[in-house]
Amino acid sequence: MKVQISVHPRFHLKPLVVILLALMGIAFITAMVRYANGIGTISDLSNSYPWGFWISFDLFTGVAISSGAFLMAAVVYIFELKEFRPLVRPSVLTGFLGYMLVVIALLVDLGHPERIWYMMIHWNHTSVLLEIGICVMSYLAVLVIEFAPVVFEGLKLQKFAHFIHRFIMPFVILGVVLSTLHQSSLGSLLLIQSAKLHPLWWTPILPILFFVSAITIGLSMIIFESTLSARYFHRGLEIHLLEKLAKAIPIVLVTYLVIKFSQLTIAGDLKYLFTSGLMSVLFWAEILIGAVTPIVLFSTKRVRQSANGLLFGAVILLLGMILNRFNVSWFAVQHPDPLSYMPAFMSNVHYFPSLPEALVSIGIFSAGILAFGLAVKYLPVFEHEKEGHGATS
Amino acid sequence: MPSTISRRDFLKVGGAAIGAVALGKFIPPLVAEAARTNGMLDATNSGYIPSMCEMCVWRCGLLAKVEEGRVVKLEGNPDHPHSNGKLCPRGQSGLMNTYDPDRVLTPLIRVGKRGEGLFRKASWEEALDLVAQNMLDIKQKYGPEAMIFSSTHNLSQVQFENLLNAFGSPNYGTQRSLCFNAMIVANLTTYGMEEPERKYDDLNYIILTGRNLMEAISTSETSALSQAIDRGAKVVTLDPRFTKTAAKSSEWLAIRPGTDLAFHLALINVMITEGLYNRQYVNSHTSGFDRLAGAIAHYTPEWAASITEIPADTIQRIAREFSGAAPYALAHNGWRTSNFVNSFQTERAIAILNALAGNWGVALFPASGEESGVLGAPPQPPYPRVSAQRLDGVPWKYPLVPLKIGVFQELREAAISGTPYQAHGWFIARQNPAMSLPDRGRTLEAFGKMDFIATIDILMNDTSWFSDVVLPEASYLERYDPLNIVGDKAFLRQPVIEPQGEGKSALWIYKELGTRLGLSDFFQYADEEDYLKQQLAPLGVSLDQVRQKGYVELPGEGPDFSEPTWNTPSSKIELYSTMLEQGGFAAVPQWEEPPAPQPNQFYLLTGKVAQSTQFGTQNNQLLHKYSDEPRLWMNVKTAKSLGLVDNDMVEATSTAGKIHIKLEATQAIRPDCVYLTPGYGHLSKGLTTAYGIGASDSDLHVTYTDPISGGQALSQTFVTVKKI
Amino acid sequence: MKKIAHNSFLFDATRCIDCRACMVACSVENQIPMNKTRIWVAGVGLKGEYPSLVRASMVYHCMHCNEPDCLSACPVGAYSKRLDGPVVYDPKKCIGCRYCMNACPFGVPHFDWDKGLIEGAFIDKCSLCTQRIDIGLEPACVATCPTEALMFGERADLLKYAHDRLAAQPARYINHVYGETENGGTSYLILSHVPFKELGLPELPSRPVKEVSEEVMGLTIPFALGWGAVLTGLAAGVHLYNQKKNANAQKLETSEAPTEETK
Ligand SMILES: Nc1nc2c(c(=O)[nH]1)N[C@H]1C(S)=C(S)[C@@H](COP(=O)(O)OP(=O)(O)OC[C@H]3O[C@@H](n4cnc5c(=O)[nH]c(N)nc54)[C@H](O)[C@@H]3O)O[C@H]1N2
Ligand SMILES: Nc1nc2c(c(=O)[nH]1)N[C@H]1C(S)=C(S)[C@@H](COP(=O)(O)OP(=O)(O)OC[C@H]3O[C@@H](n4cnc5c(=O)[nH]c(N)nc54)[C@H](O)[C@@H]3O)O[C@H]1N2
Ligand code: SF4
Ligand code: SF4
Ligand code: SF4
Ligand code: SF4
Ligand code: SF4
Ligand SMILES: [Mo]
C-alpha cells in the first residue's frame, strides 16, 4: 500500500511558526524565572488563591477539550460506528497533545515538579487529586499507544502498526474507563470545597455533571478542530459525520440541563438562581452560552449542515462550558472572607492572573498548535481513508 | 503574589538577620562556660538561663533558651511577679533586639556633618578618650554644669547618676516629665510616696483614666486586669479613643480630652454630698477633708457634664457604683499622665478619690522601694558640691518637682535659649530625646547648640544619628546590670549569650569613662561581677547561687502592708496639700479649663501600641512583622465631612510643624480628635527596618509644661488636617 | 508530665487583647521567616458606630481538625493526624500541588510563593508545637498569652470548661463553642462575644467537608471495574451483532464489495 501525501499544508507559513516559537520561548524563560525564584514572583497566586488561571485553563479546560479522543475511540471501536473513523486520529492527536500540555503546565504549577512521580509511590487513597494524577498519567500512556500506529506508519514501520493495532481493544476500553474517571473526577476535585464553592455549583453529583458536559465539549472540539483543519490544511470536510455528532449534542445537553436543574431543585438551591449577584450572572452565562444556545443551534438543520454553522455552534458551546470550568475552579470559589487580616502580607485576597502567568499558558498552548501542525505535516494523521488500519483506524 | 516593596524589604532584612544570628555562633565561650558550671547549660551550651526583660521598663523575668551559645527563645519566668511565666509581644521579640542586623557593635566616631550619618569605627580606647577629653574640656571652659546628662530609667541608672554627680553637673534629664510627673508629684503631695502598688485580686470596680493597660502593657498588671474582668469586675475606661482596653471594659466613656479633672471632681462631689465616702478611713488617715468638701461643693455632675460631655447621671451613677464597691474599688492613677497642663490636678483628684474610697490595703499598697537598704554598694567619696542652678528650673521654677525627676523639656528649652547659662555638651544613655521630646525641630536645634554629644545605645537611634560619639552597649541579653528589687526579692540581669561585637555593659562604660574623667574613686568595682558581689555581700549569698535562680530572696518579713507611713508634712493622706499651699498652688484640686482646639483643629492624641515600646523597637523585625501600619486616626464622620477617605495621604499641621501621613478613617475615636502611634517617622537611616515608615508626632507636639509637676502636656497640641 | 490524650486549645475572644504576643512567640519558637506566619489575626476588627463599638478579632491558626480535610486531599499523604491531636505536615513527601490549601475550609496551609526549586517551596502551617508538647510544655503561643485568652489542655476538659463559662456568663458569650462539632470537631475551640462569622470563621456543618469527596473516591475502584466490564461487554456485543448482521448481509447480497472489516 503506498502512502500518498495528499496534504500540502500551508502550515510552513514562516511567520506563524516564528510567532509560536517566540511565545514558547517567552513561556520557557518565564518558567525558568519561576523555577529560580518561586511561583509568587511570576504569578498573582497567593495563600488565598492557591490555584488560579493555570489550573482553570491548563488543567480544567485542557483536560475537558481533550475528551474527543476517548469519545471517538469509543464510538469507533466499542460501538463500531466505522464511518467516524476519519475523526479518530485527529482526536487522539488532540487528546495526546492536550494531556501533554496539561502535564507540562503542571510541571510549572507544582511546587516540586521533580517530585511528580511521588504520586506513583506515595498513595493517599482518599485524594481525588491522586486519582486524577494517576488517571491522567495512565491515560497519557494509553494515548501514546493509541497514537503509536500513526507514528509507525509515518516511519514506514507498518509491521509495528499492525502489531499494536491487534491489541488495541483493551487499551481503548482502558482509555475510556480512565477518561470517564478523570473527566468526572475533575468535578470531584471540588467536592472537598463544599464550604468554598458557591452552592449554584457545588453538588455531590459534580462528577456526573463534569462527565456529561465533557461529552459535549469533546464533541464540539471535534467539530471545531475538523472545521478549522479543513480550512487550514485544505482537507475535505466530513460534514456528514460532523452533522451526526452535532445532532447528538442537544440530546446530551438536555440531559445535562435536566440533571443540573433537578439537582438544584432537590438541593433547594433554586433560590440562588437570581439572588447571588455576580454568581447568578456567571451561572446563567454558562447555562445560556454553554447549553441553551447550542441546543437551539444544533437542533437547527441549517446550522448543522453548514461548516460555518457547525463551527459557530461548537465555539459557543466551548465558550460556555469553558466558562463553567472557570466558574467551578475559580470564579465561584469563595476563599476565606476578606475580613481584616494581620499581618498585612496575609491579606492578598484578590486574584487576577498576572501577565507572566498568562504567558506561560499561551506558550504551552502555542507548543500544542505547533506540535499539531508538525504532526499533521509529517504523520499520516488524516490518512485513514487510504490506510487500511492504524491506531485509530 | 506581586512582589511589593515591603515584601522585598522583608526578604532583605530577613537575609541580613540570618547573618547576625550566625554571628552569635562565634562568641567566645565565657558566658556559656560560667552557665555550664552552674548547670544551666549542658555540654552543647544549651539550656535555660534566667534573666530580665528590658524591652520596656516593667522588667519581667525571663528564661532564655540557649542553644549552642545562641539565644533561640525567651519564655516568661514563672518566678518573677512581673511576668508570672508570660511575656508580652515585645518581650517575646527580645532576641531580635539583640540580633538586630542594625546593631551598633563597635564605638563610632562621627566623620560627616551632624545628622549626615557618617561615622567611622573606633576602638573603645579612642572613643572613651575622646568623650572624656571633650567632657573635661567643657568642664574646664564652662564648668561641669555645661554638661547635660540624660538617661531614661534603667537598671544601671544608679551609676549614671553616680557619674553625673561625681562630674558635678546638676543638669539631669530623664524621660519622666514626658511620662508620669503629674502622677508622681500628685502621689507625693497626697500620700508622700511616688506610686503605690496596685493589686487586682479583690477588686470589683476599676476606673481607668487613660490607662491603656491592654496596649501599654505591663505583663502582670495587664494579666491582673484581664483576670479581674473575667471575674466580673466592672471597668470604666475614660479615653477619647476606643482603645483595646476600652473594648474590654464594661463601660467606655469617650471623654473630652483634658477634662478628666472635671469628671473626677464631680465623682468626689457626689461621694461627699451623698455621704458615700469611707468616713472612718477618712477620719483616721486623711487630713483636710473639710476644706476639700468646701472646695468641691460646686463641682456637681451637671456642672461636669457640659465640660466632659459625659451625661450627669452617668457621672452620678459611676460615683455611686464606685463608692458602692469600695474598698474593692480602684481609681487607677494612670502612667503616662503627660496630657494637659491640668493633668497634675487630675492625678490629685484620683489620689483623693482612692483615699475617700478607703481602698488602701485592698487595692493600693506601698511600693517596695527600689533603693532598699538591704543591698550593698561599692564605697565612694562624697560628691562635689554643685552650686549652679539647674537648667530645667528645678527647684527654682518648679519647687515641687523632685530633683531626680526633673523637667526634661525645659532643660531642652534652656539649652536653646542659653538661659540661665549655655550648655555645651550632652551625654545621653538609653534615651532617644530626638523622638521623645515634644517639638523635634527644637530638639535638633538644641543639639546644634552643643559642642559635643555622646550617646550610649544599642542601635543607631535618632539621637545617636546626631551624636559625635556613639558607644555601643551590650544588649540586655548580653550583659549584667545591678540587681533589681521587686517585692521581697532582688532579681538579676545576667548575660545569656556573649556580647556581639564590642558591646559593653553600661557598668563597664561608666567606670571606664569615670576613670578617664579622674573619678575612679567613685567607681570602686573591678567589673560587673564584682559590682554584684558587693551588692550581695550583706546577704551572704554567692553570685553563682543568684545566677542559677535568677533572684535572691531578701531578708526580713517583706513590706508591711498593714499601716503605710504617709511621708507628708501631716503624716496623713493630704486631701488638702500643705506642700501645694506652700508652693502657691491650689491645695485642693480645682477646675482649670485647659486650652481647646479651634473648630477646624483637632486634639492630637498619642498612645502606645502593644507591638512597640516608645521609640526604640520599631526596628525590631519581629515586632515590625506584627505591627499595624501607623496611620493618623480620624473619626469616619469627620473624615467624610472633610472629604477624606481611608488611606488618603494627609498633611497634619500644628504650630510646631507638619507631617505627611496616611489617614485611617475609624469609628474608634472622638470626632474632635486625631491620633497617631508614636515611635515612627525616624530620622536615623541606620534603622533600616523602621526608616521610612510613618511620621513622628514629635514633629507636631508643642512644648507645654505643667507649672506644678513639670509634666509635658502631650495632648495639648492641636492640628489641622488636609488632603495632599 | 501529664499525658494529654487529645491536645487542644481554647481561645476566648472576650479575653484576647489582640496583643500578638502569641504570634511573635510562634515565629521565634518555630523559626518562621519574617515574611511568613503560622498564626494571624482575623476578624472584622471593629464593629459598630461611634460611640457604640465592639472589637472582634481572633487569633487564627490550624484548627487541628478531628477529620482533617488537608490530610484527605493530599495526594501523596504528606499530612498525618497524630492520635493525640496534632495534624502534622511532612515536607519530605510534599509535591507542592497546593490541593490541601483548597481543601482546608479554614485557609490554614500556606505556601512558599517566594521559593524556587533550589530552596524548595513547601507548605507551612501550625504544627501544634509538637516539639514542645512532647516534652510537656504548652505551645509557644499559649504559654505566653498574658490574658490567658489562649488555653491549652485535654479537649474534654476544655470543652467542659468552655460550657461552664457559657453557663456562668451567658450575657458575655454567643452560646456556642466553635469547633466542638464544626467540620467534625476541631482541636481549636473558640468562645466569642460576636457571631463567629465576624471572627472570620466559616459556617461549617458537623459533617467534615471531606466526606462527600471521600465517599465519591470510595466509589472509584468499583466504578472503574464495573464500567470496564460494561464497556467490554458492550464492545463484544456490538461486535457480535455486527458480525451477524454482516454475515446476513453477505448471504443476501452476494458479496458486492469487500468490507473494511476483513482483516
Ligand atoms: N506596648 C507598650 N507598653 C508600654 C509602653 C510602650 O511603649 N509600649 N511604654 C511603657 C511606658 S514608659 C508608659 S509611660 C506606659 C504608658 O501607659 P499608658 O499611660 O496607659 O499609655 P498611653 O498609651 O501613653 O496613654 C494612654 C491613653 O491616654 C489617652 N489620652 C490622651 N489624652 C487623654 C486625656 O486627656 N484624657 C484621657 N482620659 N485619656 C487621654 C490616649 O488616647 C491613650 O490611649 O506604658 C508602658 N507600657
Ligand atoms: N510623641 C510622644 N512622645 C512621648 C511619648 C508618647 O507616647 N508620644 N511617651 C513619653 C513616655 S511615656 C516616655 S517614658 C518617653 C520615653 O522616651 P525615651 O526614653 O527617650 O525613649 P525610648 O524609646 O524609651 O528610648 C530608649 C532608647 O534606648 C535604647 N535601648 C534599648 N535597649 C538598650 C540597652 O540595653 N542599652 C542602651 N544603652 N540603650 C538601649 C533604644 O534603642 C532607644 O533608643 O517618651 C515620652 N515621649
Ligand atoms: S511588659 Fe513586655 S516588654 Fe515590658 S518587661 Fe515585660 S515582657 Fe518585657
Ligand atoms: S484546619 Fe485545615 S490545615 Fe488544619 S487540620 Fe483542619 S483542614 Fe487541616
Ligand atoms: S501541597 Fe503538598 S501537602 Fe499540600 S496537598 Fe499537595 S502534596 Fe500534599
Ligand atoms: S501551636 Fe505552635 S505552631 Fe501552632 S500557632 Fe501556636 S506557637 Fe505556632
Ligand atoms: S497573646 Fe493572647 S491576648 Fe495576645 S493576641 Fe494572642 S491570644 Fe490574644
Ligand atoms: Mo513612660
Short mmCIF file of N, CA, C and O and ligand atoms in Angstrom, two decimals, chain B residues 57 175 178-180 335-336 608 614, ligand 8:
data_model
loop_
_atom_site.label_atom_id
_atom_site.label_comp_id
_atom_site.label_asym_id
_atom_site.label_seq_id
_atom_site.Cartn_x
_atom_site.Cartn_y
_atom_site.Cartn_z
N VAL B 57 10.23 49.15 80.64
CA VAL B 57 10.70 49.36 82.00
C VAL B 57 10.01 48.46 83.02
O VAL B 57 10.34 48.51 84.20
N GLN B 175 13.29 60.81 81.20
CA GLN B 175 12.04 60.74 80.43
C GLN B 175 10.84 61.14 81.27
O GLN B 175 9.76 61.33 80.75
N LEU B 178 8.15 63.66 80.62
CA LEU B 178 7.36 63.38 79.41
C LEU B 178 6.36 62.29 79.70
O LEU B 178 5.50 61.99 78.89
N CYS B 179 6.52 61.69 80.85
CA CYS B 179 5.80 60.46 81.12
C CYS B 179 4.86 60.63 82.31
O CYS B 179 3.67 60.80 82.15
N PHE B 180 5.41 60.63 83.51
CA PHE B 180 4.50 60.47 84.65
C PHE B 180 4.66 61.53 85.74
O PHE B 180 4.19 61.33 86.86
N TRP B 335 -0.46 56.14 83.99
CA TRP B 335 1.01 56.07 83.95
C TRP B 335 1.54 57.25 83.15
O TRP B 335 2.04 58.21 83.69
N ARG B 336 1.35 57.18 81.84
CA ARG B 336 1.78 58.36 81.10
C ARG B 336 0.68 59.40 81.27
O ARG B 336 -0.36 59.35 80.64
N LYS B 608 0.41 54.38 73.28
CA LYS B 608 1.23 53.21 72.92
C LYS B 608 0.42 52.16 72.15
O LYS B 608 -0.79 52.08 72.29
N GLN B 614 7.90 52.77 72.99
CA GLN B 614 8.42 54.11 72.75
C GLN B 614 8.98 54.26 71.35
O GLN B 614 8.32 54.01 70.37
MO MO D 8 6.64 56.40 80.09
#
